[in-house]
Short mmCIF file of C-alpha atoms and ligand atoms in Angstrom, two decimals:
data_model
loop_
_atom_site.label_atom_id
_atom_site.label_comp_id
_atom_site.label_asym_id
_atom_site.label_seq_id
_atom_site.Cartn_x
_atom_site.Cartn_y
_atom_site.Cartn_z
CA MET A 1 -13.82 -11.14 20.49
CA SER A 2 -15.30 -8.99 17.71
CA GLU A 3 -15.45 -9.87 14.42
CA VAL A 4 -12.74 -6.80 13.42
CA ALA A 5 -10.81 -8.18 16.49
CA ASN A 6 -10.84 -11.71 15.37
CA ASN A 7 -10.46 -10.74 11.28
CA LEU A 8 -7.67 -8.85 12.83
CA ALA A 9 -6.26 -11.74 14.86
CA VAL A 10 -6.86 -14.03 11.81
CA LEU A 11 -4.55 -11.71 9.19
CA CYS A 12 -1.91 -11.54 11.73
CA ASN A 13 -1.26 -13.70 14.22
CA GLU A 14 -2.77 -17.27 12.18
CA ILE A 15 -1.54 -16.11 9.31
CA GLY A 16 0.96 -13.90 9.06
CA PRO A 17 3.44 -12.08 6.77
CA ARG A 18 1.27 -12.37 3.58
CA PHE A 19 4.10 -11.53 0.46
CA ALA A 20 2.90 -11.18 -3.17
CA GLY A 21 2.95 -14.99 -4.49
CA THR A 22 3.59 -16.68 -0.83
CA GLU A 23 1.81 -20.20 0.16
CA SER A 24 0.56 -17.55 3.24
CA TYR A 25 -0.76 -14.69 0.50
CA ARG A 26 -2.63 -17.87 -0.51
CA ARG A 27 -4.21 -18.60 2.92
CA ALA A 28 -5.06 -14.86 3.09
CA ALA A 29 -7.49 -14.70 0.24
CA GLU A 30 -9.20 -17.48 0.62
CA PHE A 31 -9.43 -16.85 4.30
CA MET A 32 -11.18 -13.61 2.53
CA VAL A 33 -13.14 -14.73 -0.49
CA GLY A 34 -14.68 -16.85 2.46
CA GLN A 35 -15.71 -13.69 4.81
CA PHE A 36 -17.39 -12.93 1.99
CA ALA A 37 -19.27 -15.77 1.27
CA ALA A 38 -20.45 -16.06 5.42
CA TYR A 39 -21.55 -12.08 4.96
CA GLN A 40 -23.43 -13.47 1.79
CA LEU A 41 -21.95 -10.94 -1.02
CA ASN A 42 -22.78 -11.80 -4.29
CA ARG A 43 -20.57 -14.00 -6.08
CA PRO A 44 -17.03 -13.87 -4.17
CA HIS A 45 -15.10 -15.00 -5.63
CA LEU A 46 -10.84 -15.10 -6.30
CA GLU A 47 -9.48 -13.47 -9.17
CA PRO A 48 -6.65 -14.24 -10.82
CA PHE A 49 -3.37 -12.72 -12.74
CA ALA A 50 -0.45 -13.92 -13.53
CA PHE A 51 2.95 -11.83 -12.33
CA THR A 52 6.53 -12.09 -11.68
CA ALA A 53 7.30 -13.20 -8.33
CA TRP A 54 10.12 -12.26 -6.20
CA ARG A 55 12.02 -14.62 -4.16
CA ARG A 56 14.35 -13.80 -1.63
CA GLY A 57 16.95 -15.84 -1.23
CA VAL A 58 19.64 -16.82 1.53
CA PRO A 59 20.10 -14.04 3.82
CA ALA A 60 22.02 -10.86 2.44
CA ARG A 61 25.40 -9.68 3.46
CA LEU A 62 26.93 -6.17 4.66
CA ILE A 63 30.85 -6.38 4.82
CA ILE A 64 33.19 -3.74 5.35
CA THR A 65 36.68 -4.64 4.15
CA ALA A 66 38.10 -1.23 5.08
CA PRO A 67 39.40 0.41 6.91
CA VAL A 68 38.16 -2.13 9.35
CA THR A 69 36.70 -5.10 9.20
CA ARG A 70 33.29 -5.59 10.55
CA GLU A 71 29.92 -6.63 8.82
CA PHE A 72 26.52 -4.67 9.28
CA GLU A 73 22.75 -6.75 8.71
CA CYS A 74 20.88 -6.27 6.79
CA TYR A 75 17.69 -6.92 3.97
CA ALA A 76 18.12 -7.37 0.42
CA LEU A 77 14.99 -5.58 -0.87
CA PRO A 78 12.06 -6.91 -2.38
CA TYR A 79 12.66 -6.44 -6.57
CA SER A 80 16.59 -6.12 -6.06
CA PRO A 81 18.93 -8.20 -7.94
CA THR A 82 21.08 -11.20 -7.14
CA THR A 83 24.70 -9.28 -6.65
CA ASP A 84 28.24 -10.54 -4.97
CA CYS A 85 30.68 -7.11 -5.60
CA GLN A 86 33.03 -5.19 -4.02
CA ALA A 87 33.27 -0.80 -3.97
CA PRO A 88 33.92 2.10 -1.91
CA LEU A 89 30.39 3.64 0.42
CA VAL A 90 30.31 6.74 -0.58
CA ASN A 91 27.97 9.42 1.05
CA GLY A 92 24.14 10.16 -0.21
CA GLY A 93 22.67 12.17 2.20
CA THR A 94 18.98 12.57 1.54
CA GLY A 95 19.52 10.58 -2.24
CA SER A 96 18.18 14.53 -3.88
CA VAL A 97 20.21 15.46 -7.01
CA ALA A 98 22.22 17.46 -4.75
CA ASP A 99 23.36 15.75 -3.04
CA LEU A 100 24.60 12.94 -5.02
CA ALA A 101 26.08 15.63 -7.09
CA GLY A 102 29.85 14.43 -7.28
CA LEU A 103 30.07 11.66 -6.07
CA GLY A 104 32.36 8.98 -7.21
CA PRO A 105 31.16 5.07 -8.09
CA GLY A 106 30.07 2.87 -5.53
CA PHE A 107 27.36 1.89 -3.17
CA VAL A 108 25.03 4.99 -2.41
CA VAL A 109 24.80 5.17 1.45
CA THR A 110 21.69 6.91 2.06
CA ASP A 111 18.33 7.33 4.49
CA GLY A 112 16.41 8.30 1.00
CA ALA A 113 14.95 11.48 2.74
CA SER A 114 14.50 13.15 -0.49
CA GLY A 115 11.12 11.61 -2.26
CA HIS A 116 9.76 8.31 -2.62
CA ARG A 117 12.21 4.96 -1.91
CA GLN A 118 11.06 3.56 -6.02
CA GLU A 119 12.32 7.55 -7.38
CA VAL A 120 15.48 7.31 -5.23
CA TYR A 121 16.26 4.07 -6.42
CA GLU A 122 15.20 5.09 -10.14
CA ARG A 123 17.66 8.11 -9.48
CA LEU A 124 20.54 5.80 -8.70
CA VAL A 125 19.88 3.70 -11.34
CA ALA A 126 19.87 6.52 -14.13
CA ARG A 127 23.92 7.50 -12.77
CA SER A 128 24.90 3.51 -12.55
CA PHE A 129 25.81 3.47 -9.13
CA ALA A 130 26.94 0.36 -7.80
CA GLY A 131 23.90 -0.05 -5.08
CA ILE A 132 22.08 1.21 -2.44
CA ILE A 133 22.43 1.16 1.14
CA LEU A 134 18.98 2.10 2.41
CA ILE A 135 19.40 3.43 5.85
CA ASN A 136 15.82 3.15 7.78
CA ARG A 137 14.59 6.86 9.45
CA THR A 138 12.88 4.78 12.48
CA PRO A 139 15.10 4.87 15.44
CA GLY A 140 15.31 1.63 16.32
CA GLY A 141 13.23 0.30 14.51
CA GLY A 142 15.29 -2.73 12.70
CA LEU A 143 15.43 -3.31 9.66
CA HIS A 144 13.17 -2.01 7.19
CA THR A 145 11.94 -3.60 3.50
CA GLY A 146 10.17 -1.85 0.62
CA SER A 147 10.43 -2.41 -3.09
CA VAL A 148 11.87 -1.07 -5.72
CA GLY A 149 10.93 -2.57 -8.83
CA ASN A 150 7.79 -2.13 -9.48
CA GLY A 151 6.90 -5.76 -10.06
CA GLN A 152 10.22 -5.72 -12.56
CA PRO A 153 13.48 -6.87 -11.56
CA GLY A 154 15.95 -3.96 -10.52
CA LYS A 155 18.76 -2.96 -12.27
CA ILE A 156 21.32 -2.01 -9.39
CA PRO A 157 20.77 -4.29 -6.25
CA ALA A 158 19.16 -2.54 -3.12
CA VAL A 159 19.75 -3.63 0.77
CA SER A 160 18.64 -1.52 3.81
CA VAL A 161 20.33 -1.48 7.24
CA ARG A 162 19.35 -0.05 10.33
CA TYR A 163 19.19 3.74 11.32
CA GLU A 164 21.89 2.99 13.82
CA ASP A 165 24.15 1.37 11.23
CA GLY A 166 22.79 4.04 8.71
CA GLN A 167 24.66 6.16 11.67
CA ALA A 168 27.67 4.21 11.88
CA LEU A 169 27.95 3.51 7.96
CA ARG A 170 28.40 7.97 8.16
CA GLN A 171 30.53 8.59 10.85
CA LEU A 172 32.73 6.91 9.45
CA LEU A 173 32.89 8.19 5.79
CA ALA A 174 32.94 11.09 7.48
CA VAL A 175 36.79 10.50 8.47
CA GLY A 176 37.91 7.68 5.40
CA ASP A 177 37.38 5.72 2.96
CA VAL A 178 34.87 3.24 3.21
CA SER A 179 34.68 -0.68 0.92
CA ALA A 180 32.19 -2.95 1.79
CA HIS A 181 31.26 -5.96 0.35
CA LEU A 182 27.84 -6.85 -0.70
CA ILE A 183 26.68 -10.14 -1.04
CA ALA A 184 22.40 -10.36 -2.06
CA ASP A 185 21.05 -13.05 -3.03
CA SER A 186 17.36 -13.83 -4.49
CA HIS A 187 15.53 -15.18 -7.76
CA LEU A 188 12.37 -13.75 -9.98
CA GLU A 189 10.11 -16.92 -11.61
CA PRO A 190 6.62 -16.02 -12.77
CA ALA A 191 4.12 -16.48 -10.36
CA THR A 192 -0.63 -16.49 -10.31
CA THR A 193 -1.58 -14.31 -7.01
CA TRP A 194 -5.07 -13.08 -6.53
CA ASN A 195 -7.96 -10.46 -6.07
CA VAL A 196 -10.46 -11.40 -3.57
CA VAL A 197 -13.71 -9.76 -4.94
CA GLY A 198 -17.14 -9.51 -3.60
CA GLU A 199 -20.53 -7.54 -4.54
CA LEU A 200 -23.34 -6.22 -3.28
CA PRO A 201 -25.74 -5.25 -6.64
CA GLY A 202 -27.73 -2.01 -6.61
CA SER A 203 -31.39 -1.91 -7.05
CA GLU A 204 -31.64 1.23 -8.97
CA CYS A 205 -28.69 1.44 -10.79
CA PRO A 206 -26.46 -1.89 -10.58
CA GLU A 207 -24.16 -1.26 -13.41
CA GLU A 208 -23.41 1.81 -11.51
CA LEU A 209 -20.54 0.76 -9.41
CA VAL A 210 -18.79 2.36 -6.18
CA ILE A 211 -15.22 -0.35 -5.41
CA VAL A 212 -14.05 -0.45 -2.10
CA GLY A 213 -10.67 -1.67 -1.86
CA GLY A 214 -7.57 -2.62 0.75
CA HIS A 215 -4.37 -4.48 0.23
CA LEU A 216 -4.47 -7.36 1.68
CA ASP A 217 -0.89 -8.51 1.58
CA SER A 218 2.27 -7.47 2.82
CA HIS A 219 5.63 -6.88 2.77
CA ASP A 220 8.07 -10.40 4.34
CA ILE A 221 9.29 -9.37 7.36
CA GLY A 222 6.66 -8.98 9.29
CA PRO A 223 2.67 -8.87 9.66
CA GLY A 224 1.27 -6.10 8.17
CA ALA A 225 -0.98 -5.33 10.62
CA TYR A 226 -1.31 -1.44 10.31
CA ASP A 227 -0.16 -1.72 6.80
CA ASN A 228 -2.39 -3.19 5.30
CA ALA A 229 -4.09 -5.66 7.16
CA ALA A 230 -6.10 -2.95 8.61
CA GLY A 231 -7.14 -1.70 5.72
CA ALA A 232 -8.52 -5.09 4.58
CA VAL A 233 -10.35 -5.75 7.98
CA MET A 234 -11.85 -2.41 7.28
CA VAL A 235 -13.28 -3.98 3.98
CA LEU A 236 -13.95 -6.96 5.05
CA GLU A 237 -16.58 -5.19 7.81
CA MET A 238 -17.94 -2.49 5.93
CA ALA A 239 -19.10 -5.57 3.87
CA ARG A 240 -20.49 -7.80 6.38
CA LEU A 241 -22.15 -4.10 7.60
CA LEU A 242 -23.79 -2.96 4.10
CA ALA A 243 -24.47 -6.63 3.65
CA GLN A 244 -27.30 -6.18 5.91
CA ARG A 245 -28.60 -3.22 4.42
CA ARG A 246 -28.74 -4.86 1.02
CA GLY A 247 -31.64 -3.56 -0.58
CA GLU A 248 -31.04 0.28 0.84
CA LEU A 249 -28.23 0.57 -1.73
CA LYS A 250 -28.76 2.22 -5.06
CA ARG A 251 -25.97 1.03 -6.59
CA THR A 252 -23.23 -2.00 -7.25
CA VAL A 253 -20.63 -2.03 -4.39
CA ARG A 254 -18.45 -4.10 -5.46
CA PHE A 255 -15.60 -4.78 -2.32
CA ILE A 256 -11.92 -5.98 -2.88
CA GLY A 257 -8.74 -7.35 -1.15
CA PHE A 258 -6.47 -6.01 -3.41
CA ALA A 259 -3.37 -8.23 -4.04
CA ALA A 260 0.26 -7.72 -4.81
CA GLU A 261 0.49 -4.07 -3.38
CA GLU A 262 3.70 -3.81 -1.75
CA ILE A 263 5.22 -4.59 -4.67
CA GLY A 264 4.11 -2.06 -7.41
CA LEU A 265 -0.16 -1.67 -7.97
CA LEU A 266 -0.32 -4.77 -9.25
CA GLY A 267 -3.80 -6.48 -7.64
CA SER A 268 -5.52 -2.35 -7.99
CA GLN A 269 -3.85 -1.61 -12.11
CA HIS A 270 -4.97 -5.63 -12.76
CA HIS A 271 -8.52 -5.36 -11.46
CA ALA A 272 -8.85 -1.53 -13.77
CA ARG A 273 -7.36 -2.46 -16.58
CA ALA A 274 -9.27 -6.12 -16.90
CA HIS A 275 -12.38 -4.36 -16.27
CA ALA A 276 -12.05 -1.15 -17.47
CA GLU A 277 -15.00 -0.87 -19.77
CA GLU A 278 -17.46 -1.53 -16.69
CA LEU A 279 -15.36 0.94 -14.62
CA ARG A 280 -16.21 3.78 -17.03
CA ARG A 281 -19.68 3.94 -15.27
CA ALA A 282 -17.89 3.73 -11.27
CA ARG A 283 -18.83 6.79 -9.33
CA ALA A 284 -15.97 6.47 -7.04
CA MET A 285 -13.08 4.39 -5.57
CA PHE A 286 -13.15 4.18 -1.49
CA ASN A 287 -9.83 2.94 -0.91
CA CYS A 288 -8.32 1.70 3.00
CA ASP A 289 -4.78 1.63 2.97
CA THR A 290 -3.55 2.18 6.45
CA PRO A 291 -6.36 3.74 7.64
CA GLY A 292 -7.82 6.67 9.69
CA LEU A 293 -8.08 5.19 13.58
CA SER A 294 -9.53 8.63 15.49
CA ARG A 295 -10.07 12.64 15.10
CA PRO A 296 -9.28 14.46 13.53
CA TRP A 297 -11.36 12.82 10.47
CA GLY A 298 -11.33 14.20 7.36
CA LEU A 299 -12.15 12.79 3.48
CA VAL A 300 -9.43 12.50 1.14
CA THR A 301 -10.83 13.07 -2.15
CA TRP A 302 -9.08 12.60 -6.35
CA ASN A 303 -11.24 14.59 -8.77
CA TYR A 304 -14.64 13.68 -6.64
CA PRO A 305 -16.82 16.66 -7.30
CA ARG A 306 -18.54 18.66 -4.69
CA ALA A 307 -16.17 16.96 -2.11
CA GLY A 308 -16.55 19.56 0.07
CA GLU A 309 -20.71 18.65 0.08
CA LEU A 310 -19.47 15.24 0.51
CA ALA A 311 -18.03 16.34 3.54
CA ALA A 312 -20.82 18.70 5.24
CA ASN A 313 -23.46 16.34 4.60
CA VAL A 314 -21.42 12.85 6.41
CA SER A 315 -20.14 15.72 9.33
CA ARG A 316 -23.91 16.33 9.88
CA GLU A 317 -25.11 12.60 9.44
CA LEU A 318 -22.15 11.12 11.44
CA GLY A 319 -22.63 14.34 13.66
CA VAL A 320 -18.49 14.29 14.27
CA GLU A 321 -16.82 16.58 12.35
CA PHE A 322 -15.05 15.89 8.54
CA GLY A 323 -12.10 17.82 6.92
CA CYS A 324 -11.71 18.04 3.16
CA ARG A 325 -8.76 17.75 1.16
CA GLU A 326 -7.62 17.07 -2.29
CA GLY A 327 -4.81 14.51 -1.68
CA LYS A 328 -3.40 13.18 -5.55
CA HIS A 329 -0.82 10.17 -5.14
CA ASN A 330 0.27 7.47 -6.68
CA ARG A 331 1.59 4.89 -4.30
CA SER A 332 -1.48 3.22 -3.12
CA ASP A 333 -4.57 1.43 -5.08
CA GLN A 334 -6.64 4.10 -5.48
CA PHE A 335 -4.36 5.57 -8.23
CA PRO A 336 -4.90 3.05 -11.14
CA PHE A 337 -8.61 3.50 -11.03
CA THR A 338 -7.61 7.80 -10.66
CA ALA A 339 -6.33 6.67 -13.85
CA LEU A 340 -9.45 5.64 -15.44
CA GLY A 341 -11.22 9.01 -14.25
CA VAL A 342 -12.81 6.91 -11.52
CA PRO A 343 -12.69 9.97 -8.36
CA ALA A 344 -11.36 8.67 -5.31
CA VAL A 345 -12.43 8.77 -1.81
CA VAL A 346 -10.22 8.47 1.77
CA LEU A 347 -10.58 7.79 5.06
CA SER A 348 -8.48 10.34 7.02
CA GLY A 349 -7.65 10.61 10.50
CA GLY A 350 -5.58 10.14 13.67
CA ARG A 351 -3.95 6.71 14.81
CA GLY A 352 -6.17 6.39 17.94
CA GLU A 353 -4.33 4.46 20.80
CA MET A 354 -1.26 3.97 18.13
CA THR A 355 1.88 6.32 19.01
CA PRO A 356 4.95 6.86 16.42
CA PRO A 357 6.67 5.17 15.46
CA PHE A 358 4.62 3.23 12.94
CA TYR A 359 6.95 0.77 12.14
CA LEU A 360 5.28 0.60 8.30
CA HIS A 361 7.21 -2.16 6.50
CA MET A 362 9.49 -3.48 9.63
CA ALA A 363 8.74 -6.26 12.19
CA GLY A 364 6.87 -4.24 13.94
CA ASP A 365 3.78 -3.46 12.78
CA THR A 366 2.04 -5.92 14.37
CA ALA A 367 -1.49 -6.48 15.39
CA ASP A 368 -1.03 -6.11 19.36
CA ARG A 369 -0.51 -2.16 18.79
CA ILE A 370 -3.96 -1.78 16.42
CA PRO A 371 -6.72 -0.35 18.12
CA THR A 372 -9.68 -3.12 17.77
CA ALA A 373 -12.90 -0.78 19.05
CA LYS A 374 -11.57 2.39 17.60
CA LEU A 375 -10.64 0.51 13.76
CA ALA A 376 -14.58 -1.39 14.25
CA ALA A 377 -16.07 2.43 14.75
CA ALA A 378 -14.36 3.47 11.70
CA ALA A 379 -15.84 0.85 9.65
CA VAL A 380 -19.01 2.03 10.87
CA MET A 381 -17.82 5.82 9.15
CA ALA A 382 -16.36 4.20 6.21
CA ALA A 383 -19.93 1.67 5.42
CA HIS A 384 -21.90 5.01 5.86
CA ILE A 385 -20.15 6.82 3.66
CA VAL A 386 -20.17 3.85 1.22
CA LEU A 387 -23.84 4.30 1.29
CA ARG A 388 -24.08 7.65 0.30
CA LEU A 389 -21.67 6.62 -2.22
CA ALA A 390 -23.44 4.13 -3.78
CA ASN A 391 -26.95 6.41 -2.97
CA ASP A 392 -25.89 9.59 -4.17
CA PRO A 393 -27.93 11.91 -6.50
CA GLY A 394 -26.13 12.41 -9.58
CA ARG A 395 -25.78 11.79 -13.41
CA LYS A 396 -26.84 8.67 -14.60
CA ASN A 397 -24.89 6.57 -16.24
CA LEU A 398 -21.99 9.19 -15.98
CA GLU A 399 -18.94 8.06 -18.82
CA ARG A 400 -15.18 8.69 -16.67
CA LYS A 401 -12.60 9.73 -19.15
CA PRO A 402 -9.41 7.70 -18.56
CA VAL A 403 -6.62 10.67 -17.65
CA GLY A 404 -3.84 8.92 -18.33
CA GLY A 405 -2.74 5.03 -18.66
CA VAL A 406 -2.27 2.84 -15.93
CA SER A 407 0.30 3.59 -14.69
CA ASN A 408 1.99 4.11 -10.87
CA THR A 409 5.95 5.95 -12.47
CA THR A 410 3.72 9.38 -12.71
CA SER A 411 7.23 11.78 -11.29
CA SER A 412 6.82 13.24 -8.27
CA SER A 413 6.40 16.79 -9.26
CA GLU A 414 2.94 15.79 -11.31
CA ILE A 415 1.38 14.62 -7.86
CA HIS A 416 -0.51 17.26 -5.48
CA ALA A 417 0.35 16.02 -2.31
CA THR A 418 1.72 12.55 -1.42
CA ASN A 419 -0.08 12.07 1.99
CA ASN A 420 -3.67 10.61 1.24
CA GLY A 421 -3.83 10.13 5.12
CA CYS A 422 -1.29 7.13 5.29
CA ALA A 423 1.10 8.03 7.63
CA ALA A 424 4.54 7.21 5.86
CA ASP A 425 5.60 9.02 3.10
CA ASP A 426 7.73 6.05 2.29
CA ARG A 427 5.93 3.34 1.31
CA LEU A 428 3.53 1.43 -1.68
ZN1 ZN B 1 -0.58 -0.12 1.73
#
């Protein structure tokens, strides 16, 4: 078994779901730091930080009480508050402002297609609805999940239902009034989690950093193989490959497995805040989240100077065509770094042998679906790109200027694009 296949199998099959604040996440972090040590990175360590963990209680229940009595299976979404409440259902369509206009109070049934889950949720909070019943947009995908709190307690209850059950609820609503009883149970508690960090020192400009990261955590309902064990494994493989070429690195490359991305980019925000001073001299941030696995390859950049030149050089050196485009969004771990003024680069591409649906944030995102040979090949290319980022000529002692606070609450209207090569738009 290749190193990539083995690392993926450990994270997904031996450890499984790696939800923030759980014992299994801690095991994943210890595994990753152990691999960093085995690959002979400098200073492999866990970087702890405090956060508010959300603990799922007894399973949530959605019981239709009128015009018939029927229960639908549902999941409480992370950071949904506890509730035991009866209210009418209202059809919220896509959750857009227009679709919500004129709706009376109640639980809003919506597929959330009008924007990111968090934005739709906040729109409902602002209108003081009783709660959100979020329909999975993937037929056959079962129940899906996604945080509604950015690491802070949500204000109204939030549950998900299957695509098929969502259509049934919509059809019931189309013919008359529907009432429901929603029960959800969870609690919050102070907890500690850990980013996983290791470095390869630069020989010429060790104080200038290239950050290579990907989130190690997943949601609690499945192993999160593509989102984002694949990205964490890519970070590990790049560390292994580049450690064998450490003498060639002019700048320092810091590898990070980020904690708690799925509940609000907490790990990358912590690292950016805690290291803001040294990040002023960071050359670039290379993020691996649901990474590209096959043609058509591309570099998605955010404020990277002369990005077209970078893509042209990489295309020539690897003998593979790389497209290049600017892609700004605040839904993954590059965002806290770009907020400090650090340019970001993401390797985008096709999905190899993976076929849609990708089951992101669903139990179906499993390791058997990941083409590990393609993932290994993608990591070789990614390592080459990072080598170039570490060695690119450029002005030394470049001082980055923050472009805003470290926050991921920027509204979508301020973001020019929402797709960084990630397969889903409904994700954190
Ligand atoms: Zn992800």
